[in-house]
Amino acid sequence: MEMSDVLWIKIIGTIPAMLWVAFAVTVFFTLRGTLVQQMVPRLTAVRALGVEIELAAELLDRAQDESRATVTATARRTALGRLEHAADVLRGGKMLWVDDRPEGNAPLVELFRAVGMHVDVALSTEEATPLFRRRPYDVIISDLDRDGDRQAGIKMLRVLDQYGIDVPVVIYTGRFDPERGVDRRIFAATTAPVELVHYVIDLMERARLGPP
């Protein structure tokens, strides 16, 4: 067999492989636009989710530093996990936070705003009253002591009753003693940021589901 015949046999033998390569290249360039369109939003969402969770963790840690409560690593992870999975529930929620020292709550206010909630801040019952009278809130967070009045938070509950405003109230304060009892109007009371996160998610889930 001559050299030219051997060469042609080798060339013919490589044609199927070349056809497969050409076919694969054609399919890749044909579907590339579709693949990119499908993958980029997912990658972007994952990246954004990572940033949100990272930010939430940082803000929760800052809030913990501001509070007097202790928290375990497990409780921290659980709260962050609920925040991640409750993103759709929290987004668009409306919160009113009443406290005469808002600087201590700044990390948590920022956290709830970061997950898409609208948060109004008032320094007193007098400031809060026109807000909750004209805007429907999903949850009100309040302290107890304001300007030397240890019953300021409780008195605000009576104002809510006076105007027939049925919004759940969570007491968040560094000096709450659960053994003294909880007013019937209070949904929950806590000194711990991670517990507050759970209560807000619970209330937003209830608000989204509506009355039974």
PDB file of C-alpha atoms in Angstrom:
ATOM      1  CA  MET A   1       0.000   0.000   0.000  1.00  0.00           C
ATOM      2  CA  GLU A   2       1.367   3.363  -0.993  1.00  0.00           C
ATOM      3  CA  MET A   3       1.974   6.177   1.493  1.00  0.00           C
ATOM      4  CA  SER A   4      -0.810   8.286  -0.015  1.00  0.00           C
ATOM      5  CA  ASP A   5      -3.322   5.479   0.530  1.00  0.00           C
ATOM      6  CA  VAL A   6      -2.339   5.167   4.184  1.00  0.00           C
ATOM      7  CA  LEU A   7      -2.700   8.932   4.624  1.00  0.00           C
ATOM      8  CA  TRP A   8      -6.157   8.960   3.113  1.00  0.00           C
ATOM      9  CA  ILE A   9      -7.269   6.095   5.346  1.00  0.00           C
ATOM     10  CA  LYS A  10      -6.130   8.046   8.438  1.00  0.00           C
ATOM     11  CA  ILE A  11      -7.918  11.181   7.230  1.00  0.00           C
ATOM     12  CA  ILE A  12     -11.137   9.270   6.575  1.00  0.00           C
ATOM     13  CA  GLY A  13     -10.877   7.659  10.027  1.00  0.00           C
ATOM     14  CA  THR A  14     -10.742  11.062  11.740  1.00  0.00           C
ATOM     15  CA  ILE A  15     -13.797  12.474   9.938  1.00  0.00           C
ATOM     16  CA  PRO A  16     -16.391  11.093  12.436  1.00  0.00           C
ATOM     17  CA  ALA A  17     -14.488  12.625  15.351  1.00  0.00           C
ATOM     18  CA  MET A  18     -14.219  15.945  13.535  1.00  0.00           C
ATOM     19  CA  LEU A  19     -17.947  15.861  12.815  1.00  0.00           C
ATOM     20  CA  TRP A  20     -18.706  15.357  16.510  1.00  0.00           C
ATOM     21  CA  VAL A  21     -16.463  18.286  17.421  1.00  0.00           C
ATOM     22  CA  ALA A  22     -18.164  20.460  14.812  1.00  0.00           C
ATOM     23  CA  PHE A  23     -21.577  19.363  16.087  1.00  0.00           C
ATOM     24  CA  ALA A  24     -20.644  20.161  19.694  1.00  0.00           C
ATOM     25  CA  VAL A  25     -19.307  23.594  18.745  1.00  0.00           C
ATOM     26  CA  THR A  26     -22.490  24.343  16.789  1.00  0.00           C
ATOM     27  CA  VAL A  27     -24.718  23.311  19.689  1.00  0.00           C
ATOM     28  CA  PHE A  28     -22.663  25.375  22.144  1.00  0.00           C
ATOM     29  CA  PHE A  29     -22.897  28.591  20.145  1.00  0.00           C
ATOM     30  CA  THR A  30     -26.576  27.978  19.409  1.00  0.00           C
ATOM     31  CA  LEU A  31     -27.525  27.464  23.056  1.00  0.00           C
ATOM     32  CA  ARG A  32     -24.992  29.816  24.614  1.00  0.00           C
ATOM     33  CA  GLY A  33     -27.399  32.761  24.748  1.00  0.00           C
ATOM     34  CA  THR A  34     -30.103  30.681  26.389  1.00  0.00           C
ATOM     35  CA  LEU A  35     -27.689  29.183  28.914  1.00  0.00           C
ATOM     36  CA  VAL A  36     -26.303  32.588  29.834  1.00  0.00           C
ATOM     37  CA  GLN A  37     -29.792  34.038  30.225  1.00  0.00           C
ATOM     38  CA  GLN A  38     -30.752  31.206  32.569  1.00  0.00           C
ATOM     39  CA  MET A  39     -27.551  31.047  34.595  1.00  0.00           C
ATOM     40  CA  VAL A  40     -26.739  34.719  35.129  1.00  0.00           C
ATOM     41  CA  PRO A  41     -29.910  35.539  37.110  1.00  0.00           C
ATOM     42  CA  ARG A  42     -29.307  32.474  39.281  1.00  0.00           C
ATOM     43  CA  LEU A  43     -25.693  33.372  39.913  1.00  0.00           C
ATOM     44  CA  THR A  44     -26.688  36.960  40.611  1.00  0.00           C
ATOM     45  CA  ALA A  45     -29.399  35.814  43.031  1.00  0.00           C
ATOM     46  CA  VAL A  46     -26.991  33.542  44.871  1.00  0.00           C
ATOM     47  CA  ARG A  47     -24.414  36.308  45.071  1.00  0.00           C
ATOM     48  CA  ALA A  48     -27.007  38.797  46.323  1.00  0.00           C
ATOM     49  CA  LEU A  49     -28.325  36.279  48.837  1.00  0.00           C
ATOM     50  CA  GLY A  50     -24.818  35.763  50.155  1.00  0.00           C
ATOM     51  CA  VAL A  51     -24.327  39.488  50.599  1.00  0.00           C
ATOM     52  CA  GLU A  52     -27.692  39.849  52.362  1.00  0.00           C
ATOM     53  CA  ILE A  53     -26.973  37.027  54.782  1.00  0.00           C
ATOM     54  CA  GLU A  54     -23.484  38.354  55.428  1.00  0.00           C
ATOM     55  CA  LEU A  55     -24.915  41.802  56.137  1.00  0.00           C
ATOM     56  CA  ALA A  56     -27.654  40.350  58.337  1.00  0.00           C
ATOM     57  CA  ALA A  57     -25.061  38.434  60.358  1.00  0.00           C
ATOM     58  CA  GLU A  58     -22.986  41.575  60.850  1.00  0.00           C
ATOM     59  CA  LEU A  59     -25.999  43.637  61.939  1.00  0.00           C
ATOM     60  CA  LEU A  60     -27.253  40.916  64.261  1.00  0.00           C
ATOM     61  CA  ASP A  61     -23.824  40.737  65.899  1.00  0.00           C
ATOM     62  CA  ARG A  62     -23.791  44.515  66.339  1.00  0.00           C
ATOM     63  CA  ALA A  63     -27.258  44.379  67.894  1.00  0.00           C
ATOM     64  CA  GLN A  64     -26.062  41.644  70.217  1.00  0.00           C
ATOM     65  CA  ASP A  65     -23.162  43.826  71.321  1.00  0.00           C
ATOM     66  CA  GLU A  66     -25.640  46.613  72.121  1.00  0.00           C
ATOM     67  CA  SER A  67     -27.878  44.355  74.202  1.00  0.00           C
ATOM     68  CA  ARG A  68     -27.294  42.766  77.592  1.00  0.00           C
ATOM     69  CA  ALA A  69     -28.581  39.367  76.555  1.00  0.00           C
ATOM     70  CA  THR A  70     -26.396  36.360  75.886  1.00  0.00           C
ATOM     71  CA  VAL A  71     -26.824  34.253  72.750  1.00  0.00           C
ATOM     72  CA  THR A  72     -25.501  30.863  71.734  1.00  0.00           C
ATOM     73  CA  ALA A  73     -23.963  30.113  68.363  1.00  0.00           C
ATOM     74  CA  THR A  74     -26.883  27.794  67.630  1.00  0.00           C
ATOM     75  CA  ALA A  75     -29.454  30.516  68.368  1.00  0.00           C
ATOM     76  CA  ARG A  76     -27.567  32.906  66.101  1.00  0.00           C
ATOM     77  CA  ARG A  77     -27.475  30.402  63.223  1.00  0.00           C
ATOM     78  CA  THR A  78     -31.158  29.611  63.664  1.00  0.00           C
ATOM     79  CA  ALA A  79     -32.148  33.292  63.528  1.00  0.00           C
ATOM     80  CA  LEU A  80     -30.067  33.877  60.401  1.00  0.00           C
ATOM     81  CA  GLY A  81     -31.556  30.781  58.797  1.00  0.00           C
ATOM     82  CA  ARG A  82     -35.073  32.031  59.426  1.00  0.00           C
ATOM     83  CA  LEU A  83     -34.190  35.435  58.014  1.00  0.00           C
ATOM     84  CA  GLU A  84     -32.916  33.785  54.856  1.00  0.00           C
ATOM     85  CA  HIS A  85     -36.003  31.642  54.338  1.00  0.00           C
ATOM     86  CA  ALA A  86     -38.488  34.361  55.380  1.00  0.00           C
ATOM     87  CA  ALA A  87     -37.254  36.947  52.872  1.00  0.00           C
ATOM     88  CA  ASP A  88     -40.508  36.929  50.885  1.00  0.00           C
ATOM     89  CA  VAL A  89     -42.576  37.158  54.065  1.00  0.00           C
ATOM     90  CA  LEU A  90     -40.667  40.142  55.444  1.00  0.00           C
ATOM     91  CA  ARG A  91     -40.329  42.097  52.206  1.00  0.00           C
ATOM     92  CA  GLY A  92     -42.847  44.950  52.153  1.00  0.00           C
ATOM     93  CA  GLY A  93     -43.796  44.592  55.822  1.00  0.00           C
ATOM     94  CA  LYS A  94     -44.460  47.741  57.860  1.00  0.00           C
ATOM     95  CA  MET A  95     -42.969  48.264  61.306  1.00  0.00           C
ATOM     96  CA  LEU A  96     -43.165  51.088  63.839  1.00  0.00           C
ATOM     97  CA  TRP A  97     -40.373  51.233  66.435  1.00  0.00           C
ATOM     98  CA  VAL A  98     -40.977  53.431  69.496  1.00  0.00           C
ATOM     99  CA  ASP A  99     -37.986  54.120  71.740  1.00  0.00           C
ATOM    100  CA  ASP A 100     -36.530  57.294  73.214  1.00  0.00           C
ATOM    101  CA  ARG A 101     -32.998  55.961  72.639  1.00  0.00           C
ATOM    102  CA  PRO A 102     -33.056  54.755  69.025  1.00  0.00           C
ATOM    103  CA  GLU A 103     -29.279  54.608  68.695  1.00  0.00           C
ATOM    104  CA  GLY A 104     -29.246  51.318  70.587  1.00  0.00           C
ATOM    105  CA  ASN A 105     -31.675  49.807  68.085  1.00  0.00           C
ATOM    106  CA  ALA A 106     -29.924  51.106  64.964  1.00  0.00           C
ATOM    107  CA  PRO A 107     -28.402  47.742  63.902  1.00  0.00           C
ATOM    108  CA  LEU A 108     -31.764  45.959  64.125  1.00  0.00           C
ATOM    109  CA  VAL A 109     -33.601  48.775  62.348  1.00  0.00           C
ATOM    110  CA  GLU A 110     -31.019  48.571  59.578  1.00  0.00           C
ATOM    111  CA  LEU A 111     -31.363  44.780  59.491  1.00  0.00           C
ATOM    112  CA  PHE A 112     -35.139  44.872  59.025  1.00  0.00           C
ATOM    113  CA  ARG A 113     -34.799  47.561  56.376  1.00  0.00           C
ATOM    114  CA  ALA A 114     -32.129  45.462  54.631  1.00  0.00           C
ATOM    115  CA  VAL A 115     -34.583  42.581  54.255  1.00  0.00           C
ATOM    116  CA  GLY A 116     -37.136  44.885  52.654  1.00  0.00           C
ATOM    117  CA  MET A 117     -39.291  46.075  55.540  1.00  0.00           C
ATOM    118  CA  HIS A 118     -40.471  49.678  55.940  1.00  0.00           C
ATOM    119  CA  VAL A 119     -39.477  50.873  59.434  1.00  0.00           C
ATOM    120  CA  ASP A 120     -40.664  54.126  61.014  1.00  0.00           C
ATOM    121  CA  VAL A 121     -38.988  55.326  64.210  1.00  0.00           C
ATOM    122  CA  ALA A 122     -40.661  57.424  66.921  1.00  0.00           C
ATOM    123  CA  LEU A 123     -39.144  58.702  70.167  1.00  0.00           C
ATOM    124  CA  SER A 124     -42.359  58.841  72.190  1.00  0.00           C
ATOM    125  CA  THR A 125     -46.008  57.844  72.271  1.00  0.00           C
ATOM    126  CA  GLU A 126     -46.844  61.398  71.205  1.00  0.00           C
ATOM    127  CA  GLU A 127     -44.721  60.988  68.059  1.00  0.00           C
ATOM    128  CA  ALA A 128     -46.002  57.487  67.425  1.00  0.00           C
ATOM    129  CA  THR A 129     -49.722  58.262  67.714  1.00  0.00           C
ATOM    130  CA  PRO A 130     -50.184  60.179  64.431  1.00  0.00           C
ATOM    131  CA  LEU A 131     -48.100  57.538  62.667  1.00  0.00           C
ATOM    132  CA  PHE A 132     -50.118  54.495  63.747  1.00  0.00           C
ATOM    133  CA  ARG A 133     -53.374  56.404  63.287  1.00  0.00           C
ATOM    134  CA  ARG A 134     -52.747  57.069  59.590  1.00  0.00           C
ATOM    135  CA  ARG A 135     -50.639  54.090  58.528  1.00  0.00           C
ATOM    136  CA  PRO A 136     -51.469  50.398  58.932  1.00  0.00           C
ATOM    137  CA  TYR A 137     -48.511  48.635  60.541  1.00  0.00           C
ATOM    138  CA  ASP A 138     -47.893  44.905  60.738  1.00  0.00           C
ATOM    139  CA  VAL A 139     -45.974  45.127  64.005  1.00  0.00           C
ATOM    140  CA  ILE A 140     -45.062  47.729  66.626  1.00  0.00           C
ATOM    141  CA  ILE A 141     -41.883  47.374  68.657  1.00  0.00           C
ATOM    142  CA  SER A 142     -41.633  49.415  71.840  1.00  0.00           C
ATOM    143  CA  ASP A 143     -39.523  49.864  74.931  1.00  0.00           C
ATOM    144  CA  LEU A 144     -41.048  50.246  78.407  1.00  0.00           C
ATOM    145  CA  ASP A 145     -39.176  53.106  80.105  1.00  0.00           C
ATOM    146  CA  ARG A 146     -39.123  56.536  78.452  1.00  0.00           C
ATOM    147  CA  ASP A 147     -37.914  59.780  79.947  1.00  0.00           C
ATOM    148  CA  GLY A 148     -38.116  58.397  83.482  1.00  0.00           C
ATOM    149  CA  ASP A 149     -41.619  56.976  83.030  1.00  0.00           C
ATOM    150  CA  ARG A 150     -41.336  53.227  83.658  1.00  0.00           C
ATOM    151  CA  GLN A 151     -44.875  52.663  82.370  1.00  0.00           C
ATOM    152  CA  ALA A 152     -44.582  54.638  79.124  1.00  0.00           C
ATOM    153  CA  GLY A 153     -44.748  51.525  76.945  1.00  0.00           C
ATOM    154  CA  ILE A 154     -47.799  50.214  78.797  1.00  0.00           C
ATOM    155  CA  LYS A 155     -49.539  53.589  78.538  1.00  0.00           C
ATOM    156  CA  MET A 156     -49.026  53.495  74.765  1.00  0.00           C
ATOM    157  CA  LEU A 157     -51.001  50.249  74.678  1.00  0.00           C
ATOM    158  CA  ARG A 158     -53.961  52.081  76.169  1.00  0.00           C
ATOM    159  CA  VAL A 159     -53.689  54.709  73.420  1.00  0.00           C
ATOM    160  CA  LEU A 160     -53.803  51.948  70.829  1.00  0.00           C
ATOM    161  CA  ASP A 161     -56.928  50.606  72.508  1.00  0.00           C
ATOM    162  CA  GLN A 162     -58.413  54.095  72.593  1.00  0.00           C
ATOM    163  CA  TYR A 163     -58.174  54.398  68.816  1.00  0.00           C
ATOM    164  CA  GLY A 164     -59.140  50.786  68.151  1.00  0.00           C
ATOM    165  CA  ILE A 165     -55.806  49.921  66.561  1.00  0.00           C
ATOM    166  CA  ASP A 166     -55.269  46.183  66.717  1.00  0.00           C
ATOM    167  CA  VAL A 167     -51.577  45.881  65.864  1.00  0.00           C
ATOM    168  CA  PRO A 168     -49.427  43.310  67.703  1.00  0.00           C
ATOM    169  CA  VAL A 169     -46.841  44.876  69.998  1.00  0.00           C
ATOM    170  CA  VAL A 170     -43.472  43.383  70.890  1.00  0.00           C
ATOM    171  CA  ILE A 171     -41.648  44.848  73.872  1.00  0.00           C
ATOM    172  CA  TYR A 172     -37.895  45.071  73.315  1.00  0.00           C
ATOM    173  CA  THR A 173     -35.988  46.417  76.273  1.00  0.00           C
ATOM    174  CA  GLY A 174     -32.849  45.698  78.243  1.00  0.00           C
ATOM    175  CA  ARG A 175     -34.612  45.719  81.619  1.00  0.00           C
ATOM    176  CA  PHE A 176     -37.660  43.553  81.130  1.00  0.00           C
ATOM    177  CA  ASP A 177     -38.570  41.172  83.941  1.00  0.00           C
ATOM    178  CA  PRO A 178     -40.924  38.436  82.650  1.00  0.00           C
ATOM    179  CA  GLU A 179     -41.764  37.398  86.215  1.00  0.00           C
ATOM    180  CA  ARG A 180     -43.683  40.652  86.641  1.00  0.00           C
ATOM    181  CA  GLY A 181     -46.153  39.493  84.009  1.00  0.00           C
ATOM    182  CA  VAL A 182     -47.022  40.701  80.530  1.00  0.00           C
ATOM    183  CA  ASP A 183     -49.885  42.993  79.567  1.00  0.00           C
ATOM    184  CA  ARG A 184     -52.623  41.220  77.591  1.00  0.00           C
ATOM    185  CA  ARG A 185     -52.008  43.612  74.682  1.00  0.00           C
ATOM    186  CA  ILE A 186     -48.366  42.525  74.319  1.00  0.00           C
ATOM    187  CA  PHE A 187     -47.634  39.742  71.839  1.00  0.00           C
ATOM    188  CA  ALA A 188     -44.195  39.045  73.324  1.00  0.00           C
ATOM    189  CA  ALA A 189     -41.370  40.683  75.247  1.00  0.00           C
ATOM    190  CA  THR A 190     -37.652  40.073  75.028  1.00  0.00           C
ATOM    191  CA  THR A 191     -34.210  41.484  75.710  1.00  0.00           C
ATOM    192  CA  ALA A 192     -32.479  39.378  73.016  1.00  0.00           C
ATOM    193  CA  PRO A 193     -32.046  40.480  69.377  1.00  0.00           C
ATOM    194  CA  VAL A 194     -32.283  36.906  68.051  1.00  0.00           C
ATOM    195  CA  GLU A 195     -35.619  36.419  69.824  1.00  0.00           C
ATOM    196  CA  LEU A 196     -36.900  39.688  68.413  1.00  0.00           C
ATOM    197  CA  VAL A 197     -36.058  38.454  64.912  1.00  0.00           C
ATOM    198  CA  HIS A 198     -38.132  35.313  65.520  1.00  0.00           C
ATOM    199  CA  TYR A 199     -41.089  37.290  66.875  1.00  0.00           C
ATOM    200  CA  VAL A 200     -41.111  39.654  63.895  1.00  0.00           C
ATOM    201  CA  ILE A 201     -40.996  36.740  61.450  1.00  0.00           C
ATOM    202  CA  ASP A 202     -43.809  34.998  63.359  1.00  0.00           C
ATOM    203  CA  LEU A 203     -45.985  38.114  63.175  1.00  0.00           C
ATOM    204  CA  MET A 204     -45.240  38.717  59.501  1.00  0.00           C
ATOM    205  CA  GLU A 205     -46.124  35.111  58.679  1.00  0.00           C
ATOM    206  CA  ARG A 206     -49.392  35.583  60.532  1.00  0.00           C
ATOM    207  CA  ALA A 207     -50.059  38.860  58.700  1.00  0.00           C
ATOM    208  CA  ARG A 208     -49.410  37.251  55.305  1.00  0.00           C
ATOM    209  CA  LEU A 209     -51.662  34.290  56.067  1.00  0.00           C
ATOM    210  CA  GLY A 210     -54.443  36.535  57.316  1.00  0.00           C
ATOM    211  CA  PRO A 211     -57.070  35.712  59.921  1.00  0.00           C
ATOM    212  CA  PRO A 212     -58.034  32.037  60.295  1.00  0.00           C
TER     213      PRO A 212
END
